mmCIF file of N, CA and C and ligand atoms in Angstrom:
data_model
loop_
_atom_site.group_PDB
_atom_site.id
_atom_site.type_symbol
_atom_site.label_atom_id
_atom_site.label_comp_id
_atom_site.label_asym_id
_atom_site.label_seq_id
_atom_site.Cartn_x
_atom_site.Cartn_y
_atom_site.Cartn_z
ATOM 1 N N MET C 1 -31.303 -24.509 -9.992
ATOM 2 C CA MET C 1 -30.400 -25.074 -8.968
ATOM 3 C C MET C 1 -30.199 -24.049 -7.856
ATOM 4 N N ALA C 2 -30.438 -24.473 -6.656
ATOM 5 C CA ALA C 2 -30.303 -23.555 -5.527
ATOM 6 C C ALA C 2 -28.831 -23.298 -5.229
ATOM 7 N N LEU C 3 -28.582 -22.080 -4.842
ATOM 8 C CA LEU C 3 -27.205 -21.738 -4.498
ATOM 9 C C LEU C 3 -26.916 -22.152 -3.070
ATOM 10 N N GLU C 4 -25.678 -22.450 -2.844
ATOM 11 C CA GLU C 4 -25.249 -22.782 -1.485
ATOM 12 C C GLU C 4 -24.029 -21.958 -1.137
ATOM 13 N N GLU C 5 -23.898 -21.686 0.155
ATOM 14 C CA GLU C 5 -22.694 -20.985 0.602
ATOM 15 C C GLU C 5 -21.465 -21.811 0.268
ATOM 16 N N LYS C 6 -20.423 -21.114 -0.127
ATOM 17 C CA LYS C 6 -19.175 -21.819 -0.420
ATOM 18 C C LYS C 6 -18.099 -21.273 0.494
ATOM 19 N N THR C 7 -17.220 -22.167 0.903
ATOM 20 C CA THR C 7 -16.058 -21.715 1.655
ATOM 21 C C THR C 7 -14.868 -21.697 0.708
ATOM 22 N N LEU C 8 -14.289 -20.515 0.595
ATOM 23 C CA LEU C 8 -13.159 -20.343 -0.311
ATOM 24 C C LEU C 8 -11.939 -19.925 0.494
ATOM 25 N N ARG C 9 -10.781 -20.088 -0.128
ATOM 26 C CA ARG C 9 -9.557 -19.682 0.555
ATOM 27 C C ARG C 9 -8.983 -18.460 -0.148
ATOM 28 N N CYS C 10 -8.676 -17.457 0.668
ATOM 29 C CA CYS C 10 -8.168 -16.204 0.119
ATOM 30 C C CYS C 10 -6.763 -16.405 -0.450
ATOM 31 N N ARG C 11 -6.554 -15.866 -1.639
ATOM 32 C CA ARG C 11 -5.259 -16.021 -2.285
ATOM 33 C C ARG C 11 -4.200 -15.146 -1.617
ATOM 34 N N ASP C 12 -4.624 -14.068 -0.992
ATOM 35 C CA ASP C 12 -3.659 -13.148 -0.399
ATOM 36 C C ASP C 12 -3.234 -13.551 1.006
ATOM 37 N N CYS C 13 -4.199 -13.758 1.887
ATOM 38 C CA CYS C 13 -3.850 -14.011 3.284
ATOM 39 C C CYS C 13 -4.014 -15.488 3.667
ATOM 40 N N GLY C 14 -4.594 -16.299 2.764
ATOM 41 C CA GLY C 14 -4.705 -17.727 3.042
ATOM 42 C C GLY C 14 -5.820 -18.101 3.998
ATOM 43 N N GLN C 15 -6.604 -17.109 4.418
ATOM 44 C CA GLN C 15 -7.714 -17.371 5.328
ATOM 45 C C GLN C 15 -8.913 -17.887 4.551
ATOM 46 N N GLU C 16 -9.671 -18.752 5.198
ATOM 47 C CA GLU C 16 -10.912 -19.179 4.571
ATOM 48 C C GLU C 16 -11.985 -18.117 4.792
ATOM 49 N N PHE C 17 -12.816 -17.943 3.789
ATOM 50 C CA PHE C 17 -13.921 -17.004 3.925
ATOM 51 C C PHE C 17 -15.130 -17.589 3.219
ATOM 52 N N VAL C 18 -16.302 -17.094 3.590
ATOM 53 C CA VAL C 18 -17.545 -17.632 3.064
ATOM 54 C C VAL C 18 -18.018 -16.784 1.887
ATOM 55 N N PHE C 19 -18.250 -17.447 0.799
ATOM 56 C CA PHE C 19 -18.861 -16.809 -0.374
ATOM 57 C C PHE C 19 -20.354 -17.050 -0.232
ATOM 58 N N THR C 20 -21.035 -16.062 0.290
ATOM 59 C CA THR C 20 -22.432 -16.258 0.675
ATOM 60 C C THR C 20 -23.347 -16.351 -0.542
ATOM 61 N N VAL C 21 -24.537 -16.870 -0.297
ATOM 62 C CA VAL C 21 -25.534 -16.984 -1.367
ATOM 63 C C VAL C 21 -25.820 -15.604 -1.965
ATOM 64 N N GLY C 22 -25.956 -14.617 -1.088
ATOM 65 C CA GLY C 22 -26.228 -13.259 -1.546
ATOM 66 C C GLY C 22 -25.129 -12.750 -2.471
ATOM 67 N N GLU C 23 -23.873 -13.023 -2.111
ATOM 68 C CA GLU C 23 -22.764 -12.583 -2.950
ATOM 69 C C GLU C 23 -22.746 -13.348 -4.277
ATOM 70 N N GLN C 24 -23.084 -14.630 -4.195
ATOM 71 C CA GLN C 24 -23.113 -15.413 -5.436
ATOM 72 C C GLN C 24 -24.186 -14.886 -6.380
ATOM 73 N N GLU C 25 -25.324 -14.507 -5.813
ATOM 74 C CA GLU C 25 -26.378 -13.927 -6.648
ATOM 75 C C GLU C 25 -25.911 -12.618 -7.261
ATOM 76 N N PHE C 26 -25.207 -11.843 -6.430
ATOM 77 C CA PHE C 26 -24.662 -10.576 -6.916
ATOM 78 C C PHE C 26 -23.711 -10.826 -8.086
ATOM 79 N N TYR C 27 -22.827 -11.796 -7.907
ATOM 80 C CA TYR C 27 -21.870 -12.125 -8.965
ATOM 81 C C TYR C 27 -22.591 -12.552 -10.229
ATOM 82 N N GLN C 28 -23.593 -13.435 -10.054
ATOM 83 C CA GLN C 28 -24.321 -13.931 -11.225
ATOM 84 C C GLN C 28 -25.047 -12.806 -11.944
ATOM 85 N N SER C 29 -25.671 -11.925 -11.164
ATOM 86 C CA SER C 29 -26.440 -10.859 -11.794
ATOM 87 C C SER C 29 -25.529 -9.885 -12.525
ATOM 88 N N HIS C 30 -24.226 -9.894 -12.178
ATOM 89 C CA HIS C 30 -23.284 -9.041 -12.883
ATOM 90 C C HIS C 30 -22.490 -9.813 -13.927
ATOM 91 N N GLY C 31 -22.904 -11.040 -14.161
ATOM 92 C CA GLY C 31 -22.264 -11.837 -15.207
ATOM 93 C C GLY C 31 -20.855 -12.285 -14.875
ATOM 94 N N LEU C 32 -20.542 -12.327 -13.577
ATOM 95 C CA LEU C 32 -19.204 -12.757 -13.184
ATOM 96 C C LEU C 32 -19.182 -14.276 -13.041
ATOM 97 N N GLN C 33 -18.287 -14.888 -13.788
ATOM 98 C CA GLN C 33 -18.238 -16.350 -13.813
ATOM 99 C C GLN C 33 -17.376 -16.914 -12.693
ATOM 100 N N ASN C 34 -16.392 -16.171 -12.299
ATOM 101 C CA ASN C 34 -15.407 -16.735 -11.366
ATOM 102 C C ASN C 34 -15.734 -16.422 -9.922
ATOM 103 N N ASP C 35 -15.375 -17.320 -9.068
ATOM 104 C CA ASP C 35 -15.504 -17.070 -7.640
ATOM 105 C C ASP C 35 -14.488 -16.015 -7.237
ATOM 106 N N PRO C 36 -14.785 -15.294 -6.174
ATOM 107 C CA PRO C 36 -13.795 -14.319 -5.707
ATOM 108 C C PRO C 36 -12.538 -15.043 -5.233
ATOM 109 N N ILE C 37 -11.401 -14.423 -5.442
ATOM 110 C CA ILE C 37 -10.155 -15.063 -5.045
ATOM 111 C C ILE C 37 -9.614 -14.487 -3.758
ATOM 112 N N ARG C 38 -10.266 -13.424 -3.258
ATOM 113 C CA ARG C 38 -9.778 -12.832 -2.008
ATOM 114 C C ARG C 38 -10.913 -12.670 -1.022
ATOM 115 N N CYS C 39 -10.577 -12.700 0.254
ATOM 116 C CA CYS C 39 -11.567 -12.509 1.292
ATOM 117 C C CYS C 39 -11.997 -11.029 1.298
ATOM 118 N N PRO C 40 -13.134 -10.727 1.896
ATOM 119 C CA PRO C 40 -13.617 -9.332 1.897
ATOM 120 C C PRO C 40 -12.589 -8.351 2.457
ATOM 121 N N ALA C 41 -11.855 -8.768 3.478
ATOM 122 C CA ALA C 41 -10.882 -7.849 4.085
ATOM 123 C C ALA C 41 -9.775 -7.503 3.101
ATOM 124 N N CYS C 42 -9.284 -8.513 2.391
ATOM 125 C CA CYS C 42 -8.203 -8.250 1.444
ATOM 126 C C CYS C 42 -8.718 -7.460 0.250
ATOM 127 N N ARG C 43 -9.959 -7.730 -0.146
ATOM 128 C CA ARG C 43 -10.525 -6.953 -1.245
ATOM 129 C C ARG C 43 -10.617 -5.487 -0.845
ATOM 130 N N ALA C 44 -11.066 -5.246 0.385
ATOM 131 C CA ALA C 44 -11.199 -3.864 0.853
ATOM 132 C C ALA C 44 -9.843 -3.188 0.937
ATOM 133 N N SER C 45 -8.837 -3.906 1.414
ATOM 134 C CA SER C 45 -7.536 -3.262 1.566
ATOM 135 C C SER C 45 -6.901 -3.012 0.206
ATOM 136 N N ARG C 46 -7.211 -3.878 -0.771
ATOM 137 C CA ARG C 46 -6.698 -3.615 -2.111
ATOM 138 C C ARG C 46 -7.335 -2.363 -2.697
ATOM 139 N N ARG C 47 -8.630 -2.195 -2.428
ATOM 140 C CA ARG C 47 -9.301 -0.997 -2.921
ATOM 141 C C ARG C 47 -8.669 0.247 -2.302
ATOM 142 N N ARG C 48 -8.389 0.144 -1.006
ATOM 143 C CA ARG C 48 -7.775 1.288 -0.321
ATOM 144 C C ARG C 48 -6.423 1.604 -0.933
ATOM 145 N N ASN C 49 -5.652 0.545 -1.209
ATOM 146 C CA ASN C 49 -4.315 0.768 -1.744
ATOM 147 C C ASN C 49 -4.352 1.416 -3.114
ATOM 148 N N ARG C 50 -5.391 1.092 -3.884
ATOM 149 C CA ARG C 50 -5.456 1.678 -5.206
ATOM 150 C C ARG C 50 -5.700 3.181 -5.108
ATOM 151 N N ASN C 51 -6.441 3.583 -4.084
ATOM 152 C CA ASN C 51 -6.721 5.004 -3.942
ATOM 153 C C ASN C 51 -5.528 5.750 -3.371
ATOM 154 N N GLY C 52 -5.079 5.292 -2.213
ATOM 155 C CA GLY C 52 -3.923 5.934 -1.606
ATOM 156 C C GLY C 52 -2.677 5.277 -2.142
ATOM 157 N N ASP C 53 -1.569 5.410 -1.425
ATOM 158 C CA ASP C 53 -0.389 4.670 -1.849
ATOM 159 C C ASP C 53 0.166 3.895 -0.667
ATOM 160 N N GLY C 54 -0.753 3.224 0.016
ATOM 161 C CA GLY C 54 -0.394 2.494 1.224
ATOM 162 C C GLY C 54 0.826 1.604 1.118
ATOM 163 N N SER C 55 0.879 0.772 0.050
ATOM 164 C CA SER C 55 1.958 -0.210 0.008
ATOM 165 C C SER C 55 3.142 0.276 -0.821
ATOM 166 N N ARG C 56 2.955 1.379 -1.498
ATOM 167 C CA ARG C 56 4.044 1.857 -2.351
ATOM 168 C C ARG C 56 5.179 2.390 -1.476
ATOM 169 N N PRO C 57 6.418 1.990 -1.784
ATOM 170 C CA PRO C 57 7.516 2.537 -0.987
ATOM 171 C C PRO C 57 7.660 4.020 -1.265
ATOM 172 N N ARG C 58 8.103 4.728 -0.245
ATOM 173 C CA ARG C 58 8.231 6.175 -0.394
ATOM 174 C C ARG C 58 9.281 6.501 -1.431
ATOM 175 N N GLN C 59 9.029 7.518 -2.201
ATOM 176 C CA GLN C 59 9.999 7.905 -3.201
ATOM 177 C C GLN C 59 11.127 8.661 -2.546
ATOM 178 N N MET C 60 12.347 8.259 -2.887
ATOM 179 C CA MET C 60 13.503 8.906 -2.300
ATOM 180 C C MET C 60 14.113 9.872 -3.314
ATOM 181 N N HIS C 61 14.651 10.975 -2.800
ATOM 182 C CA HIS C 61 15.277 11.965 -3.666
ATOM 183 C C HIS C 61 16.756 12.027 -3.324
ATOM 184 N N THR C 62 17.558 12.011 -4.365
ATOM 185 C CA THR C 62 18.990 12.106 -4.142
ATOM 186 C C THR C 62 19.373 13.578 -4.051
ATOM 187 N N VAL C 63 20.041 13.918 -2.979
ATOM 188 C CA VAL C 63 20.450 15.305 -2.767
ATOM 189 C C VAL C 63 21.922 15.327 -2.353
ATOM 190 N N THR C 64 22.494 16.496 -2.417
ATOM 191 C CA THR C 64 23.867 16.672 -1.977
ATOM 192 C C THR C 64 23.845 17.432 -0.658
ATOM 193 N N CYS C 65 24.535 16.887 0.296
ATOM 194 C CA CYS C 65 24.556 17.505 1.615
ATOM 195 C C CYS C 65 25.169 18.897 1.531
ATOM 196 N N ALA C 66 24.495 19.867 2.095
ATOM 197 C CA ALA C 66 24.945 21.252 2.033
ATOM 198 C C ALA C 66 26.187 21.471 2.890
ATOM 199 N N ASP C 67 26.493 20.547 3.752
ATOM 200 C CA ASP C 67 27.623 20.722 4.657
ATOM 201 C C ASP C 67 28.855 19.974 4.166
ATOM 202 N N CYS C 68 28.756 18.659 4.068
ATOM 203 C CA CYS C 68 29.930 17.876 3.715
ATOM 204 C C CYS C 68 29.959 17.472 2.253
ATOM 205 N N GLY C 69 28.898 17.726 1.499
ATOM 206 C CA GLY C 69 28.901 17.477 0.062
ATOM 207 C C GLY C 69 28.667 16.033 -0.348
ATOM 208 N N VAL C 70 28.363 15.182 0.587
ATOM 209 C CA VAL C 70 28.138 13.781 0.275
ATOM 210 C C VAL C 70 26.743 13.628 -0.334
ATOM 211 N N GLU C 71 26.610 12.636 -1.211
ATOM 212 C CA GLU C 71 25.284 12.380 -1.781
ATOM 213 C C GLU C 71 24.482 11.530 -0.817
ATOM 214 N N THR C 72 23.258 11.947 -0.606
ATOM 215 C CA THR C 72 22.408 11.215 0.318
ATOM 216 C C THR C 72 20.987 11.182 -0.223
ATOM 217 N N GLN C 73 20.181 10.335 0.363
ATOM 218 C CA GLN C 73 18.798 10.232 -0.097
ATOM 219 C C GLN C 73 17.864 10.676 1.013
ATOM 220 N N VAL C 74 16.880 11.465 0.624
ATOM 221 C CA VAL C 74 15.889 11.929 1.598
ATOM 222 C C VAL C 74 14.498 11.531 1.114
ATOM 223 N N PRO C 75 13.598 11.258 2.039
ATOM 224 C CA PRO C 75 12.263 10.811 1.659
ATOM 225 C C PRO C 75 11.314 11.957 1.339
ATOM 226 N N PHE C 76 11.832 13.144 1.140
ATOM 227 C CA PHE C 76 10.964 14.273 0.805
ATOM 228 C C PHE C 76 11.562 15.034 -0.364
ATOM 229 N N GLU C 77 10.768 15.818 -1.011
ATOM 230 C CA GLU C 77 11.235 16.618 -2.134
ATOM 231 C C GLU C 77 12.012 17.791 -1.582
ATOM 232 N N PRO C 78 13.283 17.926 -1.956
ATOM 233 C CA PRO C 78 14.063 19.037 -1.412
ATOM 234 C C PRO C 78 13.516 20.371 -1.905
ATOM 235 N N THR C 79 13.433 21.311 -0.988
ATOM 236 C CA THR C 79 12.939 22.638 -1.356
ATOM 237 C C THR C 79 14.093 23.463 -1.890
ATOM 238 N N GLU C 80 13.888 24.119 -2.999
ATOM 239 C CA GLU C 80 14.951 24.910 -3.584
ATOM 240 C C GLU C 80 15.323 26.057 -2.651
ATOM 241 N N GLY C 81 16.628 26.294 -2.548
ATOM 242 C CA GLY C 81 17.089 27.387 -1.717
ATOM 243 C C GLY C 81 17.262 27.001 -0.257
ATOM 244 N N ARG C 82 16.764 25.818 0.104
ATOM 245 C CA ARG C 82 16.946 25.381 1.492
ATOM 246 C C ARG C 82 17.987 24.291 1.533
ATOM 247 N N PRO C 83 18.960 24.421 2.391
ATOM 248 C CA PRO C 83 20.001 23.399 2.453
ATOM 249 C C PRO C 83 19.445 22.070 2.958
ATOM 250 N N VAL C 84 19.964 20.997 2.367
ATOM 251 C CA VAL C 84 19.597 19.662 2.808
ATOM 252 C C VAL C 84 20.867 18.991 3.316
ATOM 253 N N TYR C 85 20.751 18.347 4.420
ATOM 254 C CA TYR C 85 21.929 17.733 5.015
ATOM 255 C C TYR C 85 21.812 16.216 5.031
ATOM 256 N N CYS C 86 22.951 15.564 5.030
ATOM 257 C CA CYS C 86 22.969 14.119 5.210
ATOM 258 C C CYS C 86 22.634 13.840 6.681
ATOM 259 N N ARG C 87 22.475 12.565 6.963
ATOM 260 C CA ARG C 87 22.033 12.232 8.328
ATOM 261 C C ARG C 87 22.995 12.726 9.402
ATOM 262 N N ASP C 88 24.291 12.537 9.106
ATOM 263 C CA ASP C 88 25.294 12.922 10.103
ATOM 264 C C ASP C 88 25.264 14.420 10.356
ATOM 265 N N CYS C 89 25.256 15.177 9.244
ATOM 266 C CA CYS C 89 25.296 16.624 9.389
ATOM 267 C C CYS C 89 24.004 17.145 10.000
ATOM 268 N N TYR C 90 22.926 16.486 9.653
ATOM 269 C CA TYR C 90 21.638 16.889 10.226
ATOM 270 C C TYR C 90 21.677 16.756 11.726
ATOM 271 N N ALA C 91 22.240 15.635 12.189
ATOM 272 C CA ALA C 91 22.365 15.407 13.618
ATOM 273 C C ALA C 91 23.278 16.444 14.266
ATOM 274 N N LYS C 92 24.372 16.763 13.535
ATOM 275 C CA LYS C 92 25.304 17.775 14.031
ATOM 276 C C LYS C 92 24.602 19.124 14.192
ATOM 277 N N GLN C 93 23.857 19.499 13.140
ATOM 278 C CA GLN C 93 23.108 20.754 13.143
ATOM 279 C C GLN C 93 22.215 20.863 14.356
ATOM 280 N N LYS C 94 21.502 19.789 14.572
ATOM 281 C CA LYS C 94 20.548 19.815 15.677
ATOM 282 C C LYS C 94 21.254 20.036 17.000
ATOM 283 N N LYS C 95 22.423 19.390 17.098
ATOM 284 C CA LYS C 95 23.182 19.535 18.349
ATOM 285 C C LYS C 95 23.665 20.978 18.509
ATOM 286 N N THR C 96 24.113 21.584 17.386
ATOM 287 C CA THR C 96 24.613 22.957 17.462
ATOM 288 C C THR C 96 23.492 23.900 17.901
ATOM 289 N N VAL C 97 22.324 23.675 17.352
ATOM 290 C CA VAL C 97 21.207 24.558 17.673
ATOM 291 C C VAL C 97 20.816 24.407 19.126
ATOM 292 N N ALA C 98 20.799 23.167 19.572
ATOM 293 C CA ALA C 98 20.309 22.915 20.936
ATOM 294 C C ALA C 98 21.265 23.380 22.005
HETATM 295 ZN ZN1 LIG R 1 -7.559 -12.353 2.679
HETATM 296 ZN ZN1 LIG R 2 26.836 15.922 5.402
#
C-alpha cells in the first residue's frame, strides 16, 4: 500500500501540519505505530525545553532583608556574607549611592 501525505493537527498549538511520506517511512522503519501528535516546530521546542529550562519558572529564594528584616524572595541564590535587600530597601540603597 502506497503511503500518502497526511494532514494532522498539532496537539500543542492546534496548527495543521503535514506528515510527509518520508516521515511516515521513517516512523515505520523505527516501528512507531502512532502518528506524531505535534507539529515539527512544537517538537523542536519541546526538545529545546528538555535541554534547557525554558519553560520552568525561575526558582525563588527566601531571604531576610539586611536592612529592614522583612522576608522577601529573590530570583537568585543569595551569596553568603553579602547583604540582600528587599525591593524597597534595594531601591533606597541605589538612591543613596547615586
Ligand atoms: Zn504545534
Ligand atoms: Zn528591606
